[in-house]
Amino acid sequence: DLATGVRRRVPVEGNYRAYPAAWSPDGNILMVGLWAPVQNEPRGARLYSIEQNTWEEMADYSGSYMTISPNGRDFVFSNWRTGELFVRPLRGDTTRTLIPARGFAASFSPDGRWLAWGGVDGGVAGSPVPPTGAEYPGVGRGQQPLWSPDGRKIAGAKAHAPSESRGPGESDVYVINVDGSGERNLTDDAVSGGPVWSPDGQKIAFTSRRDVS
């Protein structure tokens, strides 16, 4: 709890490792992915109710990089091996709708009408929701795209090409308008990524591996 500083442990039963979770828009449900360390693959997910302190097993699900829609009823996820992208309901109907692309770490626009993801080709692309079969090239190279709260910009992480005189595996955090204009690098260091917008859209937090000595 950021207000009180009190940590609350949420135990996950079974021989699993929990991997990054997704919050529901109302903040009451936490969707937790399950990873089987022996088989080295995802083994479903569970929904945890913050208010009721109860777990609910998700039916017929195996994927990764999940994000819950602003409507609180659907979510997007990736097949971690192939990069196939799907949208499906959080509860009830388990029918998956295939997005005509391959990528990871997809995110919904604030109004839930668009998706953006980092493609397996290293570029960012988008698709309307529900998918129509159309795929729109996005903002050049990049991964981990995340919409700003007003839906006008996208923040992401961009790996550098060898020709750019940077070390192997180096990346920076950038911000760009959704129409592809106004790209701006926010970092210029070794490895930065995982950008997260503040609720007012005025700040961005990110992780970075740098020499601070």
C-alpha atoms as a PDB file:
ATOM      1  CA  ASP A   1       0.000   0.000   0.000  1.00  0.00           C
ATOM      2  CA  LEU A   2       1.712   3.203  -1.161  1.00  0.00           C
ATOM      3  CA  ALA A   3      -0.274   5.304   1.321  1.00  0.00           C
ATOM      4  CA  THR A   4       0.590   3.246   4.427  1.00  0.00           C
ATOM      5  CA  GLY A   5       3.782   1.518   3.341  1.00  0.00           C
ATOM      6  CA  VAL A   6       2.325  -1.812   4.481  1.00  0.00           C
ATOM      7  CA  ARG A   7       3.180  -4.791   2.272  1.00  0.00           C
ATOM      8  CA  ARG A   8       0.667  -7.561   1.752  1.00  0.00           C
ATOM      9  CA  ARG A   9       1.914 -10.968   0.683  1.00  0.00           C
ATOM     10  CA  VAL A  10      -0.285 -12.818  -1.803  1.00  0.00           C
ATOM     11  CA  PRO A  11       0.754 -16.503  -1.729  1.00  0.00           C
ATOM     12  CA  VAL A  12       0.334 -18.527  -4.930  1.00  0.00           C
ATOM     13  CA  GLU A  13      -0.304 -22.194  -4.205  1.00  0.00           C
ATOM     14  CA  GLY A  14       1.249 -24.962  -6.283  1.00  0.00           C
ATOM     15  CA  ASN A  15       4.645 -25.566  -7.831  1.00  0.00           C
ATOM     16  CA  TYR A  16       4.559 -22.347  -9.836  1.00  0.00           C
ATOM     17  CA  ARG A  17       6.383 -19.105 -10.144  1.00  0.00           C
ATOM     18  CA  ALA A  18       4.162 -16.067 -10.484  1.00  0.00           C
ATOM     19  CA  TYR A  19       5.087 -13.764 -13.352  1.00  0.00           C
ATOM     20  CA  PRO A  20       4.132 -10.112 -13.892  1.00  0.00           C
ATOM     21  CA  ALA A  21       0.499  -9.467 -13.099  1.00  0.00           C
ATOM     22  CA  ALA A  22      -2.147  -7.164 -14.576  1.00  0.00           C
ATOM     23  CA  TRP A  23      -4.579  -4.978 -12.636  1.00  0.00           C
ATOM     24  CA  SER A  24      -8.249  -4.557 -13.455  1.00  0.00           C
ATOM     25  CA  PRO A  25      -9.243  -0.909 -14.041  1.00  0.00           C
ATOM     26  CA  ASP A  26     -11.085  -0.730 -10.701  1.00  0.00           C
ATOM     27  CA  GLY A  27      -8.017  -2.001  -8.835  1.00  0.00           C
ATOM     28  CA  ASN A  28      -9.861  -4.914  -7.228  1.00  0.00           C
ATOM     29  CA  ILE A  29      -8.673  -7.810  -9.413  1.00  0.00           C
ATOM     30  CA  LEU A  30      -5.099  -8.920  -9.942  1.00  0.00           C
ATOM     31  CA  MET A  31      -4.477 -11.295 -12.844  1.00  0.00           C
ATOM     32  CA  VAL A  32      -1.420 -13.407 -12.001  1.00  0.00           C
ATOM     33  CA  GLY A  33       0.374 -15.571 -14.554  1.00  0.00           C
ATOM     34  CA  LEU A  34       1.640 -19.022 -13.526  1.00  0.00           C
ATOM     35  CA  TRP A  35       4.993 -20.354 -14.746  1.00  0.00           C
ATOM     36  CA  ALA A  36       6.008 -24.011 -14.408  1.00  0.00           C
ATOM     37  CA  PRO A  37       9.783 -23.940 -13.742  1.00  0.00           C
ATOM     38  CA  VAL A  38      10.369 -27.634 -14.485  1.00  0.00           C
ATOM     39  CA  GLN A  39       8.588 -27.576 -17.843  1.00  0.00           C
ATOM     40  CA  ASN A  40       9.806 -24.009 -18.456  1.00  0.00           C
ATOM     41  CA  GLU A  41       6.483 -22.781 -19.823  1.00  0.00           C
ATOM     42  CA  PRO A  42       3.371 -20.857 -18.749  1.00  0.00           C
ATOM     43  CA  ARG A  43       0.649 -22.893 -17.055  1.00  0.00           C
ATOM     44  CA  GLY A  44      -2.387 -20.641 -16.943  1.00  0.00           C
ATOM     45  CA  ALA A  45      -3.372 -17.739 -14.713  1.00  0.00           C
ATOM     46  CA  ARG A  46      -5.470 -16.899 -11.672  1.00  0.00           C
ATOM     47  CA  LEU A  47      -7.584 -13.913 -10.679  1.00  0.00           C
ATOM     48  CA  TYR A  48      -7.071 -12.611  -7.170  1.00  0.00           C
ATOM     49  CA  SER A  49      -9.743 -10.469  -5.504  1.00  0.00           C
ATOM     50  CA  ILE A  50      -8.159  -7.809  -3.312  1.00  0.00           C
ATOM     51  CA  GLU A  51     -11.366  -7.152  -1.367  1.00  0.00           C
ATOM     52  CA  GLN A  52     -12.395 -10.777  -0.802  1.00  0.00           C
ATOM     53  CA  ASN A  53      -8.904 -12.303  -0.545  1.00  0.00           C
ATOM     54  CA  THR A  54      -9.958 -15.152  -2.847  1.00  0.00           C
ATOM     55  CA  TRP A  55      -8.537 -16.823  -5.953  1.00  0.00           C
ATOM     56  CA  GLU A  56     -10.334 -17.782  -9.156  1.00  0.00           C
ATOM     57  CA  GLU A  57      -8.769 -20.147 -11.683  1.00  0.00           C
ATOM     58  CA  MET A  58      -8.886 -18.915 -15.263  1.00  0.00           C
ATOM     59  CA  ALA A  59     -10.334 -21.424 -17.697  1.00  0.00           C
ATOM     60  CA  ASP A  60      -8.480 -22.590 -20.793  1.00  0.00           C
ATOM     61  CA  TYR A  61      -5.668 -20.058 -20.736  1.00  0.00           C
ATOM     62  CA  SER A  62      -1.966 -20.354 -21.446  1.00  0.00           C
ATOM     63  CA  GLY A  63      -0.091 -17.257 -22.459  1.00  0.00           C
ATOM     64  CA  SER A  64       2.057 -14.371 -21.321  1.00  0.00           C
ATOM     65  CA  TYR A  65       2.331 -10.569 -21.419  1.00  0.00           C
ATOM     66  CA  MET A  66      -1.317 -10.098 -20.464  1.00  0.00           C
ATOM     67  CA  THR A  67      -3.035  -6.733 -20.075  1.00  0.00           C
ATOM     68  CA  ILE A  68      -6.635  -6.158 -19.003  1.00  0.00           C
ATOM     69  CA  SER A  69      -8.791  -3.861 -21.141  1.00  0.00           C
ATOM     70  CA  PRO A  70     -10.139  -0.563 -19.744  1.00  0.00           C
ATOM     71  CA  ASN A  71     -13.607  -2.154 -19.926  1.00  0.00           C
ATOM     72  CA  GLY A  72     -12.505  -4.683 -17.296  1.00  0.00           C
ATOM     73  CA  ARG A  73     -14.052  -7.553 -19.268  1.00  0.00           C
ATOM     74  CA  ASP A  74     -11.403  -8.508 -21.836  1.00  0.00           C
ATOM     75  CA  PHE A  75      -7.646  -8.908 -21.950  1.00  0.00           C
ATOM     76  CA  VAL A  76      -4.882  -9.224 -24.520  1.00  0.00           C
ATOM     77  CA  PHE A  77      -2.033 -11.732 -24.320  1.00  0.00           C
ATOM     78  CA  SER A  78       0.764 -13.302 -26.351  1.00  0.00           C
ATOM     79  CA  ASN A  79       1.875 -16.824 -27.108  1.00  0.00           C
ATOM     80  CA  TRP A  80       5.364 -16.573 -25.634  1.00  0.00           C
ATOM     81  CA  ARG A  81       6.822 -19.026 -28.170  1.00  0.00           C
ATOM     82  CA  THR A  82       5.286 -17.781 -31.433  1.00  0.00           C
ATOM     83  CA  GLY A  83       4.391 -14.187 -30.613  1.00  0.00           C
ATOM     84  CA  GLU A  84       0.785 -14.702 -31.718  1.00  0.00           C
ATOM     85  CA  LEU A  85      -1.526 -12.093 -30.168  1.00  0.00           C
ATOM     86  CA  PHE A  86      -5.061 -12.737 -28.923  1.00  0.00           C
ATOM     87  CA  VAL A  87      -7.942 -10.918 -27.251  1.00  0.00           C
ATOM     88  CA  ARG A  88     -10.469 -12.846 -25.139  1.00  0.00           C
ATOM     89  CA  PRO A  89     -12.938 -12.337 -22.282  1.00  0.00           C
ATOM     90  CA  LEU A  90     -11.608 -12.407 -18.753  1.00  0.00           C
ATOM     91  CA  ARG A  91     -14.456 -14.644 -17.573  1.00  0.00           C
ATOM     92  CA  GLY A  92     -17.072 -16.912 -19.124  1.00  0.00           C
ATOM     93  CA  ASP A  93     -16.536 -17.299 -22.861  1.00  0.00           C
ATOM     94  CA  THR A  94     -12.994 -18.531 -23.587  1.00  0.00           C
ATOM     95  CA  THR A  95     -13.095 -17.832 -27.337  1.00  0.00           C
ATOM     96  CA  ARG A  96      -9.865 -16.186 -28.470  1.00  0.00           C
ATOM     97  CA  THR A  97      -9.819 -13.582 -31.236  1.00  0.00           C
ATOM     98  CA  LEU A  98      -6.568 -13.617 -33.182  1.00  0.00           C
ATOM     99  CA  ILE A  99      -4.893 -10.293 -33.936  1.00  0.00           C
ATOM    100  CA  PRO A 100      -3.285 -10.406 -37.409  1.00  0.00           C
ATOM    101  CA  ALA A 101       0.239  -9.838 -36.144  1.00  0.00           C
ATOM    102  CA  ARG A 102       2.985 -11.264 -33.978  1.00  0.00           C
ATOM    103  CA  GLY A 103       4.424  -9.425 -31.011  1.00  0.00           C
ATOM    104  CA  PHE A 104       4.623  -8.993 -27.254  1.00  0.00           C
ATOM    105  CA  ALA A 105       3.658  -6.663 -24.408  1.00  0.00           C
ATOM    106  CA  ALA A 106       0.517  -5.269 -26.036  1.00  0.00           C
ATOM    107  CA  SER A 107      -1.324  -2.419 -24.329  1.00  0.00           C
ATOM    108  CA  PHE A 108      -4.785  -0.899 -24.765  1.00  0.00           C
ATOM    109  CA  SER A 109      -5.422   2.743 -25.521  1.00  0.00           C
ATOM    110  CA  PRO A 110      -7.235   4.506 -22.636  1.00  0.00           C
ATOM    111  CA  ASP A 111     -10.578   4.263 -24.450  1.00  0.00           C
ATOM    112  CA  GLY A 112     -10.002   0.557 -25.200  1.00  0.00           C
ATOM    113  CA  ARG A 113     -10.462   1.046 -28.954  1.00  0.00           C
ATOM    114  CA  TRP A 114      -6.846   0.366 -29.995  1.00  0.00           C
ATOM    115  CA  LEU A 115      -3.946  -1.937 -29.201  1.00  0.00           C
ATOM    116  CA  ALA A 116      -0.236  -1.304 -29.613  1.00  0.00           C
ATOM    117  CA  TRP A 117       2.531  -3.904 -29.271  1.00  0.00           C
ATOM    118  CA  GLY A 118       6.187  -4.527 -29.901  1.00  0.00           C
ATOM    119  CA  GLY A 119       6.428  -6.710 -32.990  1.00  0.00           C
ATOM    120  CA  VAL A 120       8.769  -9.634 -33.500  1.00  0.00           C
ATOM    121  CA  ASP A 121      10.346  -7.572 -36.295  1.00  0.00           C
ATOM    122  CA  GLY A 122      11.436  -4.972 -33.738  1.00  0.00           C
ATOM    123  CA  GLY A 123       8.818  -2.388 -34.712  1.00  0.00           C
ATOM    124  CA  VAL A 124       5.730  -1.058 -32.954  1.00  0.00           C
ATOM    125  CA  ALA A 125       2.361  -1.637 -34.608  1.00  0.00           C
ATOM    126  CA  GLY A 126      -1.312  -1.281 -33.750  1.00  0.00           C
ATOM    127  CA  SER A 127      -4.774  -2.681 -34.431  1.00  0.00           C
ATOM    128  CA  PRO A 128      -8.339  -1.590 -33.694  1.00  0.00           C
ATOM    129  CA  VAL A 129     -10.378  -3.437 -31.052  1.00  0.00           C
ATOM    130  CA  PRO A 130     -12.099  -5.694 -31.854  1.00  0.00           C
ATOM    131  CA  PRO A 131      -9.581  -6.734 -34.526  1.00  0.00           C
ATOM    132  CA  THR A 132     -10.739  -6.112 -38.085  1.00  0.00           C
ATOM    133  CA  GLY A 133      -7.839  -7.840 -39.837  1.00  0.00           C
ATOM    134  CA  ALA A 134      -6.049  -4.547 -40.338  1.00  0.00           C
ATOM    135  CA  GLU A 135      -2.589  -3.908 -38.916  1.00  0.00           C
ATOM    136  CA  TYR A 136      -1.113  -0.426 -38.856  1.00  0.00           C
ATOM    137  CA  PRO A 137       2.644   0.142 -38.781  1.00  0.00           C
ATOM    138  CA  GLY A 138       3.460   2.270 -35.789  1.00  0.00           C
ATOM    139  CA  VAL A 139       6.358   4.332 -34.605  1.00  0.00           C
ATOM    140  CA  GLY A 140       9.422   2.569 -36.001  1.00  0.00           C
ATOM    141  CA  ARG A 141      11.647   0.375 -33.839  1.00  0.00           C
ATOM    142  CA  GLY A 142      10.578  -0.217 -30.274  1.00  0.00           C
ATOM    143  CA  GLN A 143       9.180  -2.524 -27.627  1.00  0.00           C
ATOM    144  CA  GLN A 144       6.960  -2.299 -24.522  1.00  0.00           C
ATOM    145  CA  PRO A 145       4.693   0.430 -25.963  1.00  0.00           C
ATOM    146  CA  LEU A 146       2.433   2.088 -23.398  1.00  0.00           C
ATOM    147  CA  TRP A 147      -0.242   4.685 -24.145  1.00  0.00           C
ATOM    148  CA  SER A 148      -0.295   7.986 -22.288  1.00  0.00           C
ATOM    149  CA  PRO A 149      -3.391   8.587 -20.115  1.00  0.00           C
ATOM    150  CA  ASP A 150      -4.826  10.999 -22.700  1.00  0.00           C
ATOM    151  CA  GLY A 151      -4.174   8.547 -25.567  1.00  0.00           C
ATOM    152  CA  ARG A 152      -2.104  11.032 -27.558  1.00  0.00           C
ATOM    153  CA  LYS A 153       1.394   9.621 -27.038  1.00  0.00           C
ATOM    154  CA  ILE A 154       3.167   6.300 -26.690  1.00  0.00           C
ATOM    155  CA  ALA A 155       6.190   5.614 -24.527  1.00  0.00           C
ATOM    156  CA  GLY A 156       8.412   2.648 -25.231  1.00  0.00           C
ATOM    157  CA  ALA A 157      11.896   1.173 -25.167  1.00  0.00           C
ATOM    158  CA  LYS A 158      14.035   1.229 -28.282  1.00  0.00           C
ATOM    159  CA  ALA A 159      17.080  -0.980 -28.833  1.00  0.00           C
ATOM    160  CA  HIS A 160      19.904   0.549 -30.805  1.00  0.00           C
ATOM    161  CA  ALA A 161      21.193  -0.857 -34.077  1.00  0.00           C
ATOM    162  CA  PRO A 162      24.930  -1.723 -34.308  1.00  0.00           C
ATOM    163  CA  SER A 163      25.363   1.144 -36.776  1.00  0.00           C
ATOM    164  CA  GLU A 164      24.366   3.679 -34.119  1.00  0.00           C
ATOM    165  CA  SER A 165      27.702   3.400 -32.281  1.00  0.00           C
ATOM    166  CA  ARG A 166      26.155   2.014 -29.112  1.00  0.00           C
ATOM    167  CA  GLY A 167      27.014  -1.160 -27.260  1.00  0.00           C
ATOM    168  CA  PRO A 168      25.161  -4.443 -27.951  1.00  0.00           C
ATOM    169  CA  GLY A 169      21.857  -4.725 -26.129  1.00  0.00           C
ATOM    170  CA  GLU A 170      21.664  -1.040 -25.231  1.00  0.00           C
ATOM    171  CA  SER A 171      18.286   0.676 -25.278  1.00  0.00           C
ATOM    172  CA  ASP A 172      16.651   3.990 -24.447  1.00  0.00           C
ATOM    173  CA  VAL A 173      13.199   5.119 -23.372  1.00  0.00           C
ATOM    174  CA  TYR A 174      11.388   7.346 -25.857  1.00  0.00           C
ATOM    175  CA  VAL A 175       8.072   9.154 -26.281  1.00  0.00           C
ATOM    176  CA  ILE A 176       6.302   9.698 -29.587  1.00  0.00           C
ATOM    177  CA  ASN A 177       2.951  10.997 -30.791  1.00  0.00           C
ATOM    178  CA  VAL A 178       0.529   8.282 -31.926  1.00  0.00           C
ATOM    179  CA  ASP A 179       0.701   9.639 -35.496  1.00  0.00           C
ATOM    180  CA  GLY A 180       4.448   8.913 -35.555  1.00  0.00           C
ATOM    181  CA  SER A 181       5.620  12.505 -35.157  1.00  0.00           C
ATOM    182  CA  GLY A 182       7.596  14.220 -32.427  1.00  0.00           C
ATOM    183  CA  GLU A 183       9.779  11.339 -31.322  1.00  0.00           C
ATOM    184  CA  ARG A 184      11.938  12.251 -28.314  1.00  0.00           C
ATOM    185  CA  ASN A 185      14.516  10.183 -26.448  1.00  0.00           C
ATOM    186  CA  LEU A 186      14.265  10.526 -22.678  1.00  0.00           C
ATOM    187  CA  THR A 187      17.479   8.642 -21.897  1.00  0.00           C
ATOM    188  CA  ASP A 188      20.957   8.258 -23.291  1.00  0.00           C
ATOM    189  CA  ASP A 189      22.600   5.555 -21.240  1.00  0.00           C
ATOM    190  CA  ALA A 190      23.326   1.823 -21.181  1.00  0.00           C
ATOM    191  CA  VAL A 191      20.021  -0.023 -20.826  1.00  0.00           C
ATOM    192  CA  SER A 192      16.693   1.640 -19.998  1.00  0.00           C
ATOM    193  CA  GLY A 193      13.176   0.248 -20.422  1.00  0.00           C
ATOM    194  CA  GLY A 194       9.816  -0.575 -18.854  1.00  0.00           C
ATOM    195  CA  PRO A 195       8.336   2.936 -19.017  1.00  0.00           C
ATOM    196  CA  VAL A 196       5.214   3.656 -16.932  1.00  0.00           C
ATOM    197  CA  TRP A 197       3.154   6.860 -17.142  1.00  0.00           C
ATOM    198  CA  SER A 198       1.998   8.795 -14.085  1.00  0.00           C
ATOM    199  CA  PRO A 199      -1.825   9.155 -13.934  1.00  0.00           C
ATOM    200  CA  ASP A 200      -1.654  12.804 -15.069  1.00  0.00           C
ATOM    201  CA  GLY A 201       0.620  11.961 -18.002  1.00  0.00           C
ATOM    202  CA  GLN A 202       3.291  14.437 -16.857  1.00  0.00           C
ATOM    203  CA  LYS A 203       5.933  11.969 -15.660  1.00  0.00           C
ATOM    204  CA  ILE A 204       7.400   8.624 -16.713  1.00  0.00           C
ATOM    205  CA  ALA A 205       9.089   6.082 -14.458  1.00  0.00           C
ATOM    206  CA  PHE A 206      11.444   3.513 -15.981  1.00  0.00           C
ATOM    207  CA  THR A 207      14.098   0.978 -15.080  1.00  0.00           C
ATOM    208  CA  SER A 208      17.722   1.556 -15.957  1.00  0.00           C
ATOM    209  CA  ARG A 209      21.024  -0.242 -15.675  1.00  0.00           C
ATOM    210  CA  ARG A 210      23.754   2.348 -15.513  1.00  0.00           C
ATOM    211  CA  ASP A 211      27.028   3.169 -13.788  1.00  0.00           C
ATOM    212  CA  VAL A 212      26.143   5.423 -10.865  1.00  0.00           C
ATOM    213  CA  SER A 213      29.598   5.490  -9.261  1.00  0.00           C
END
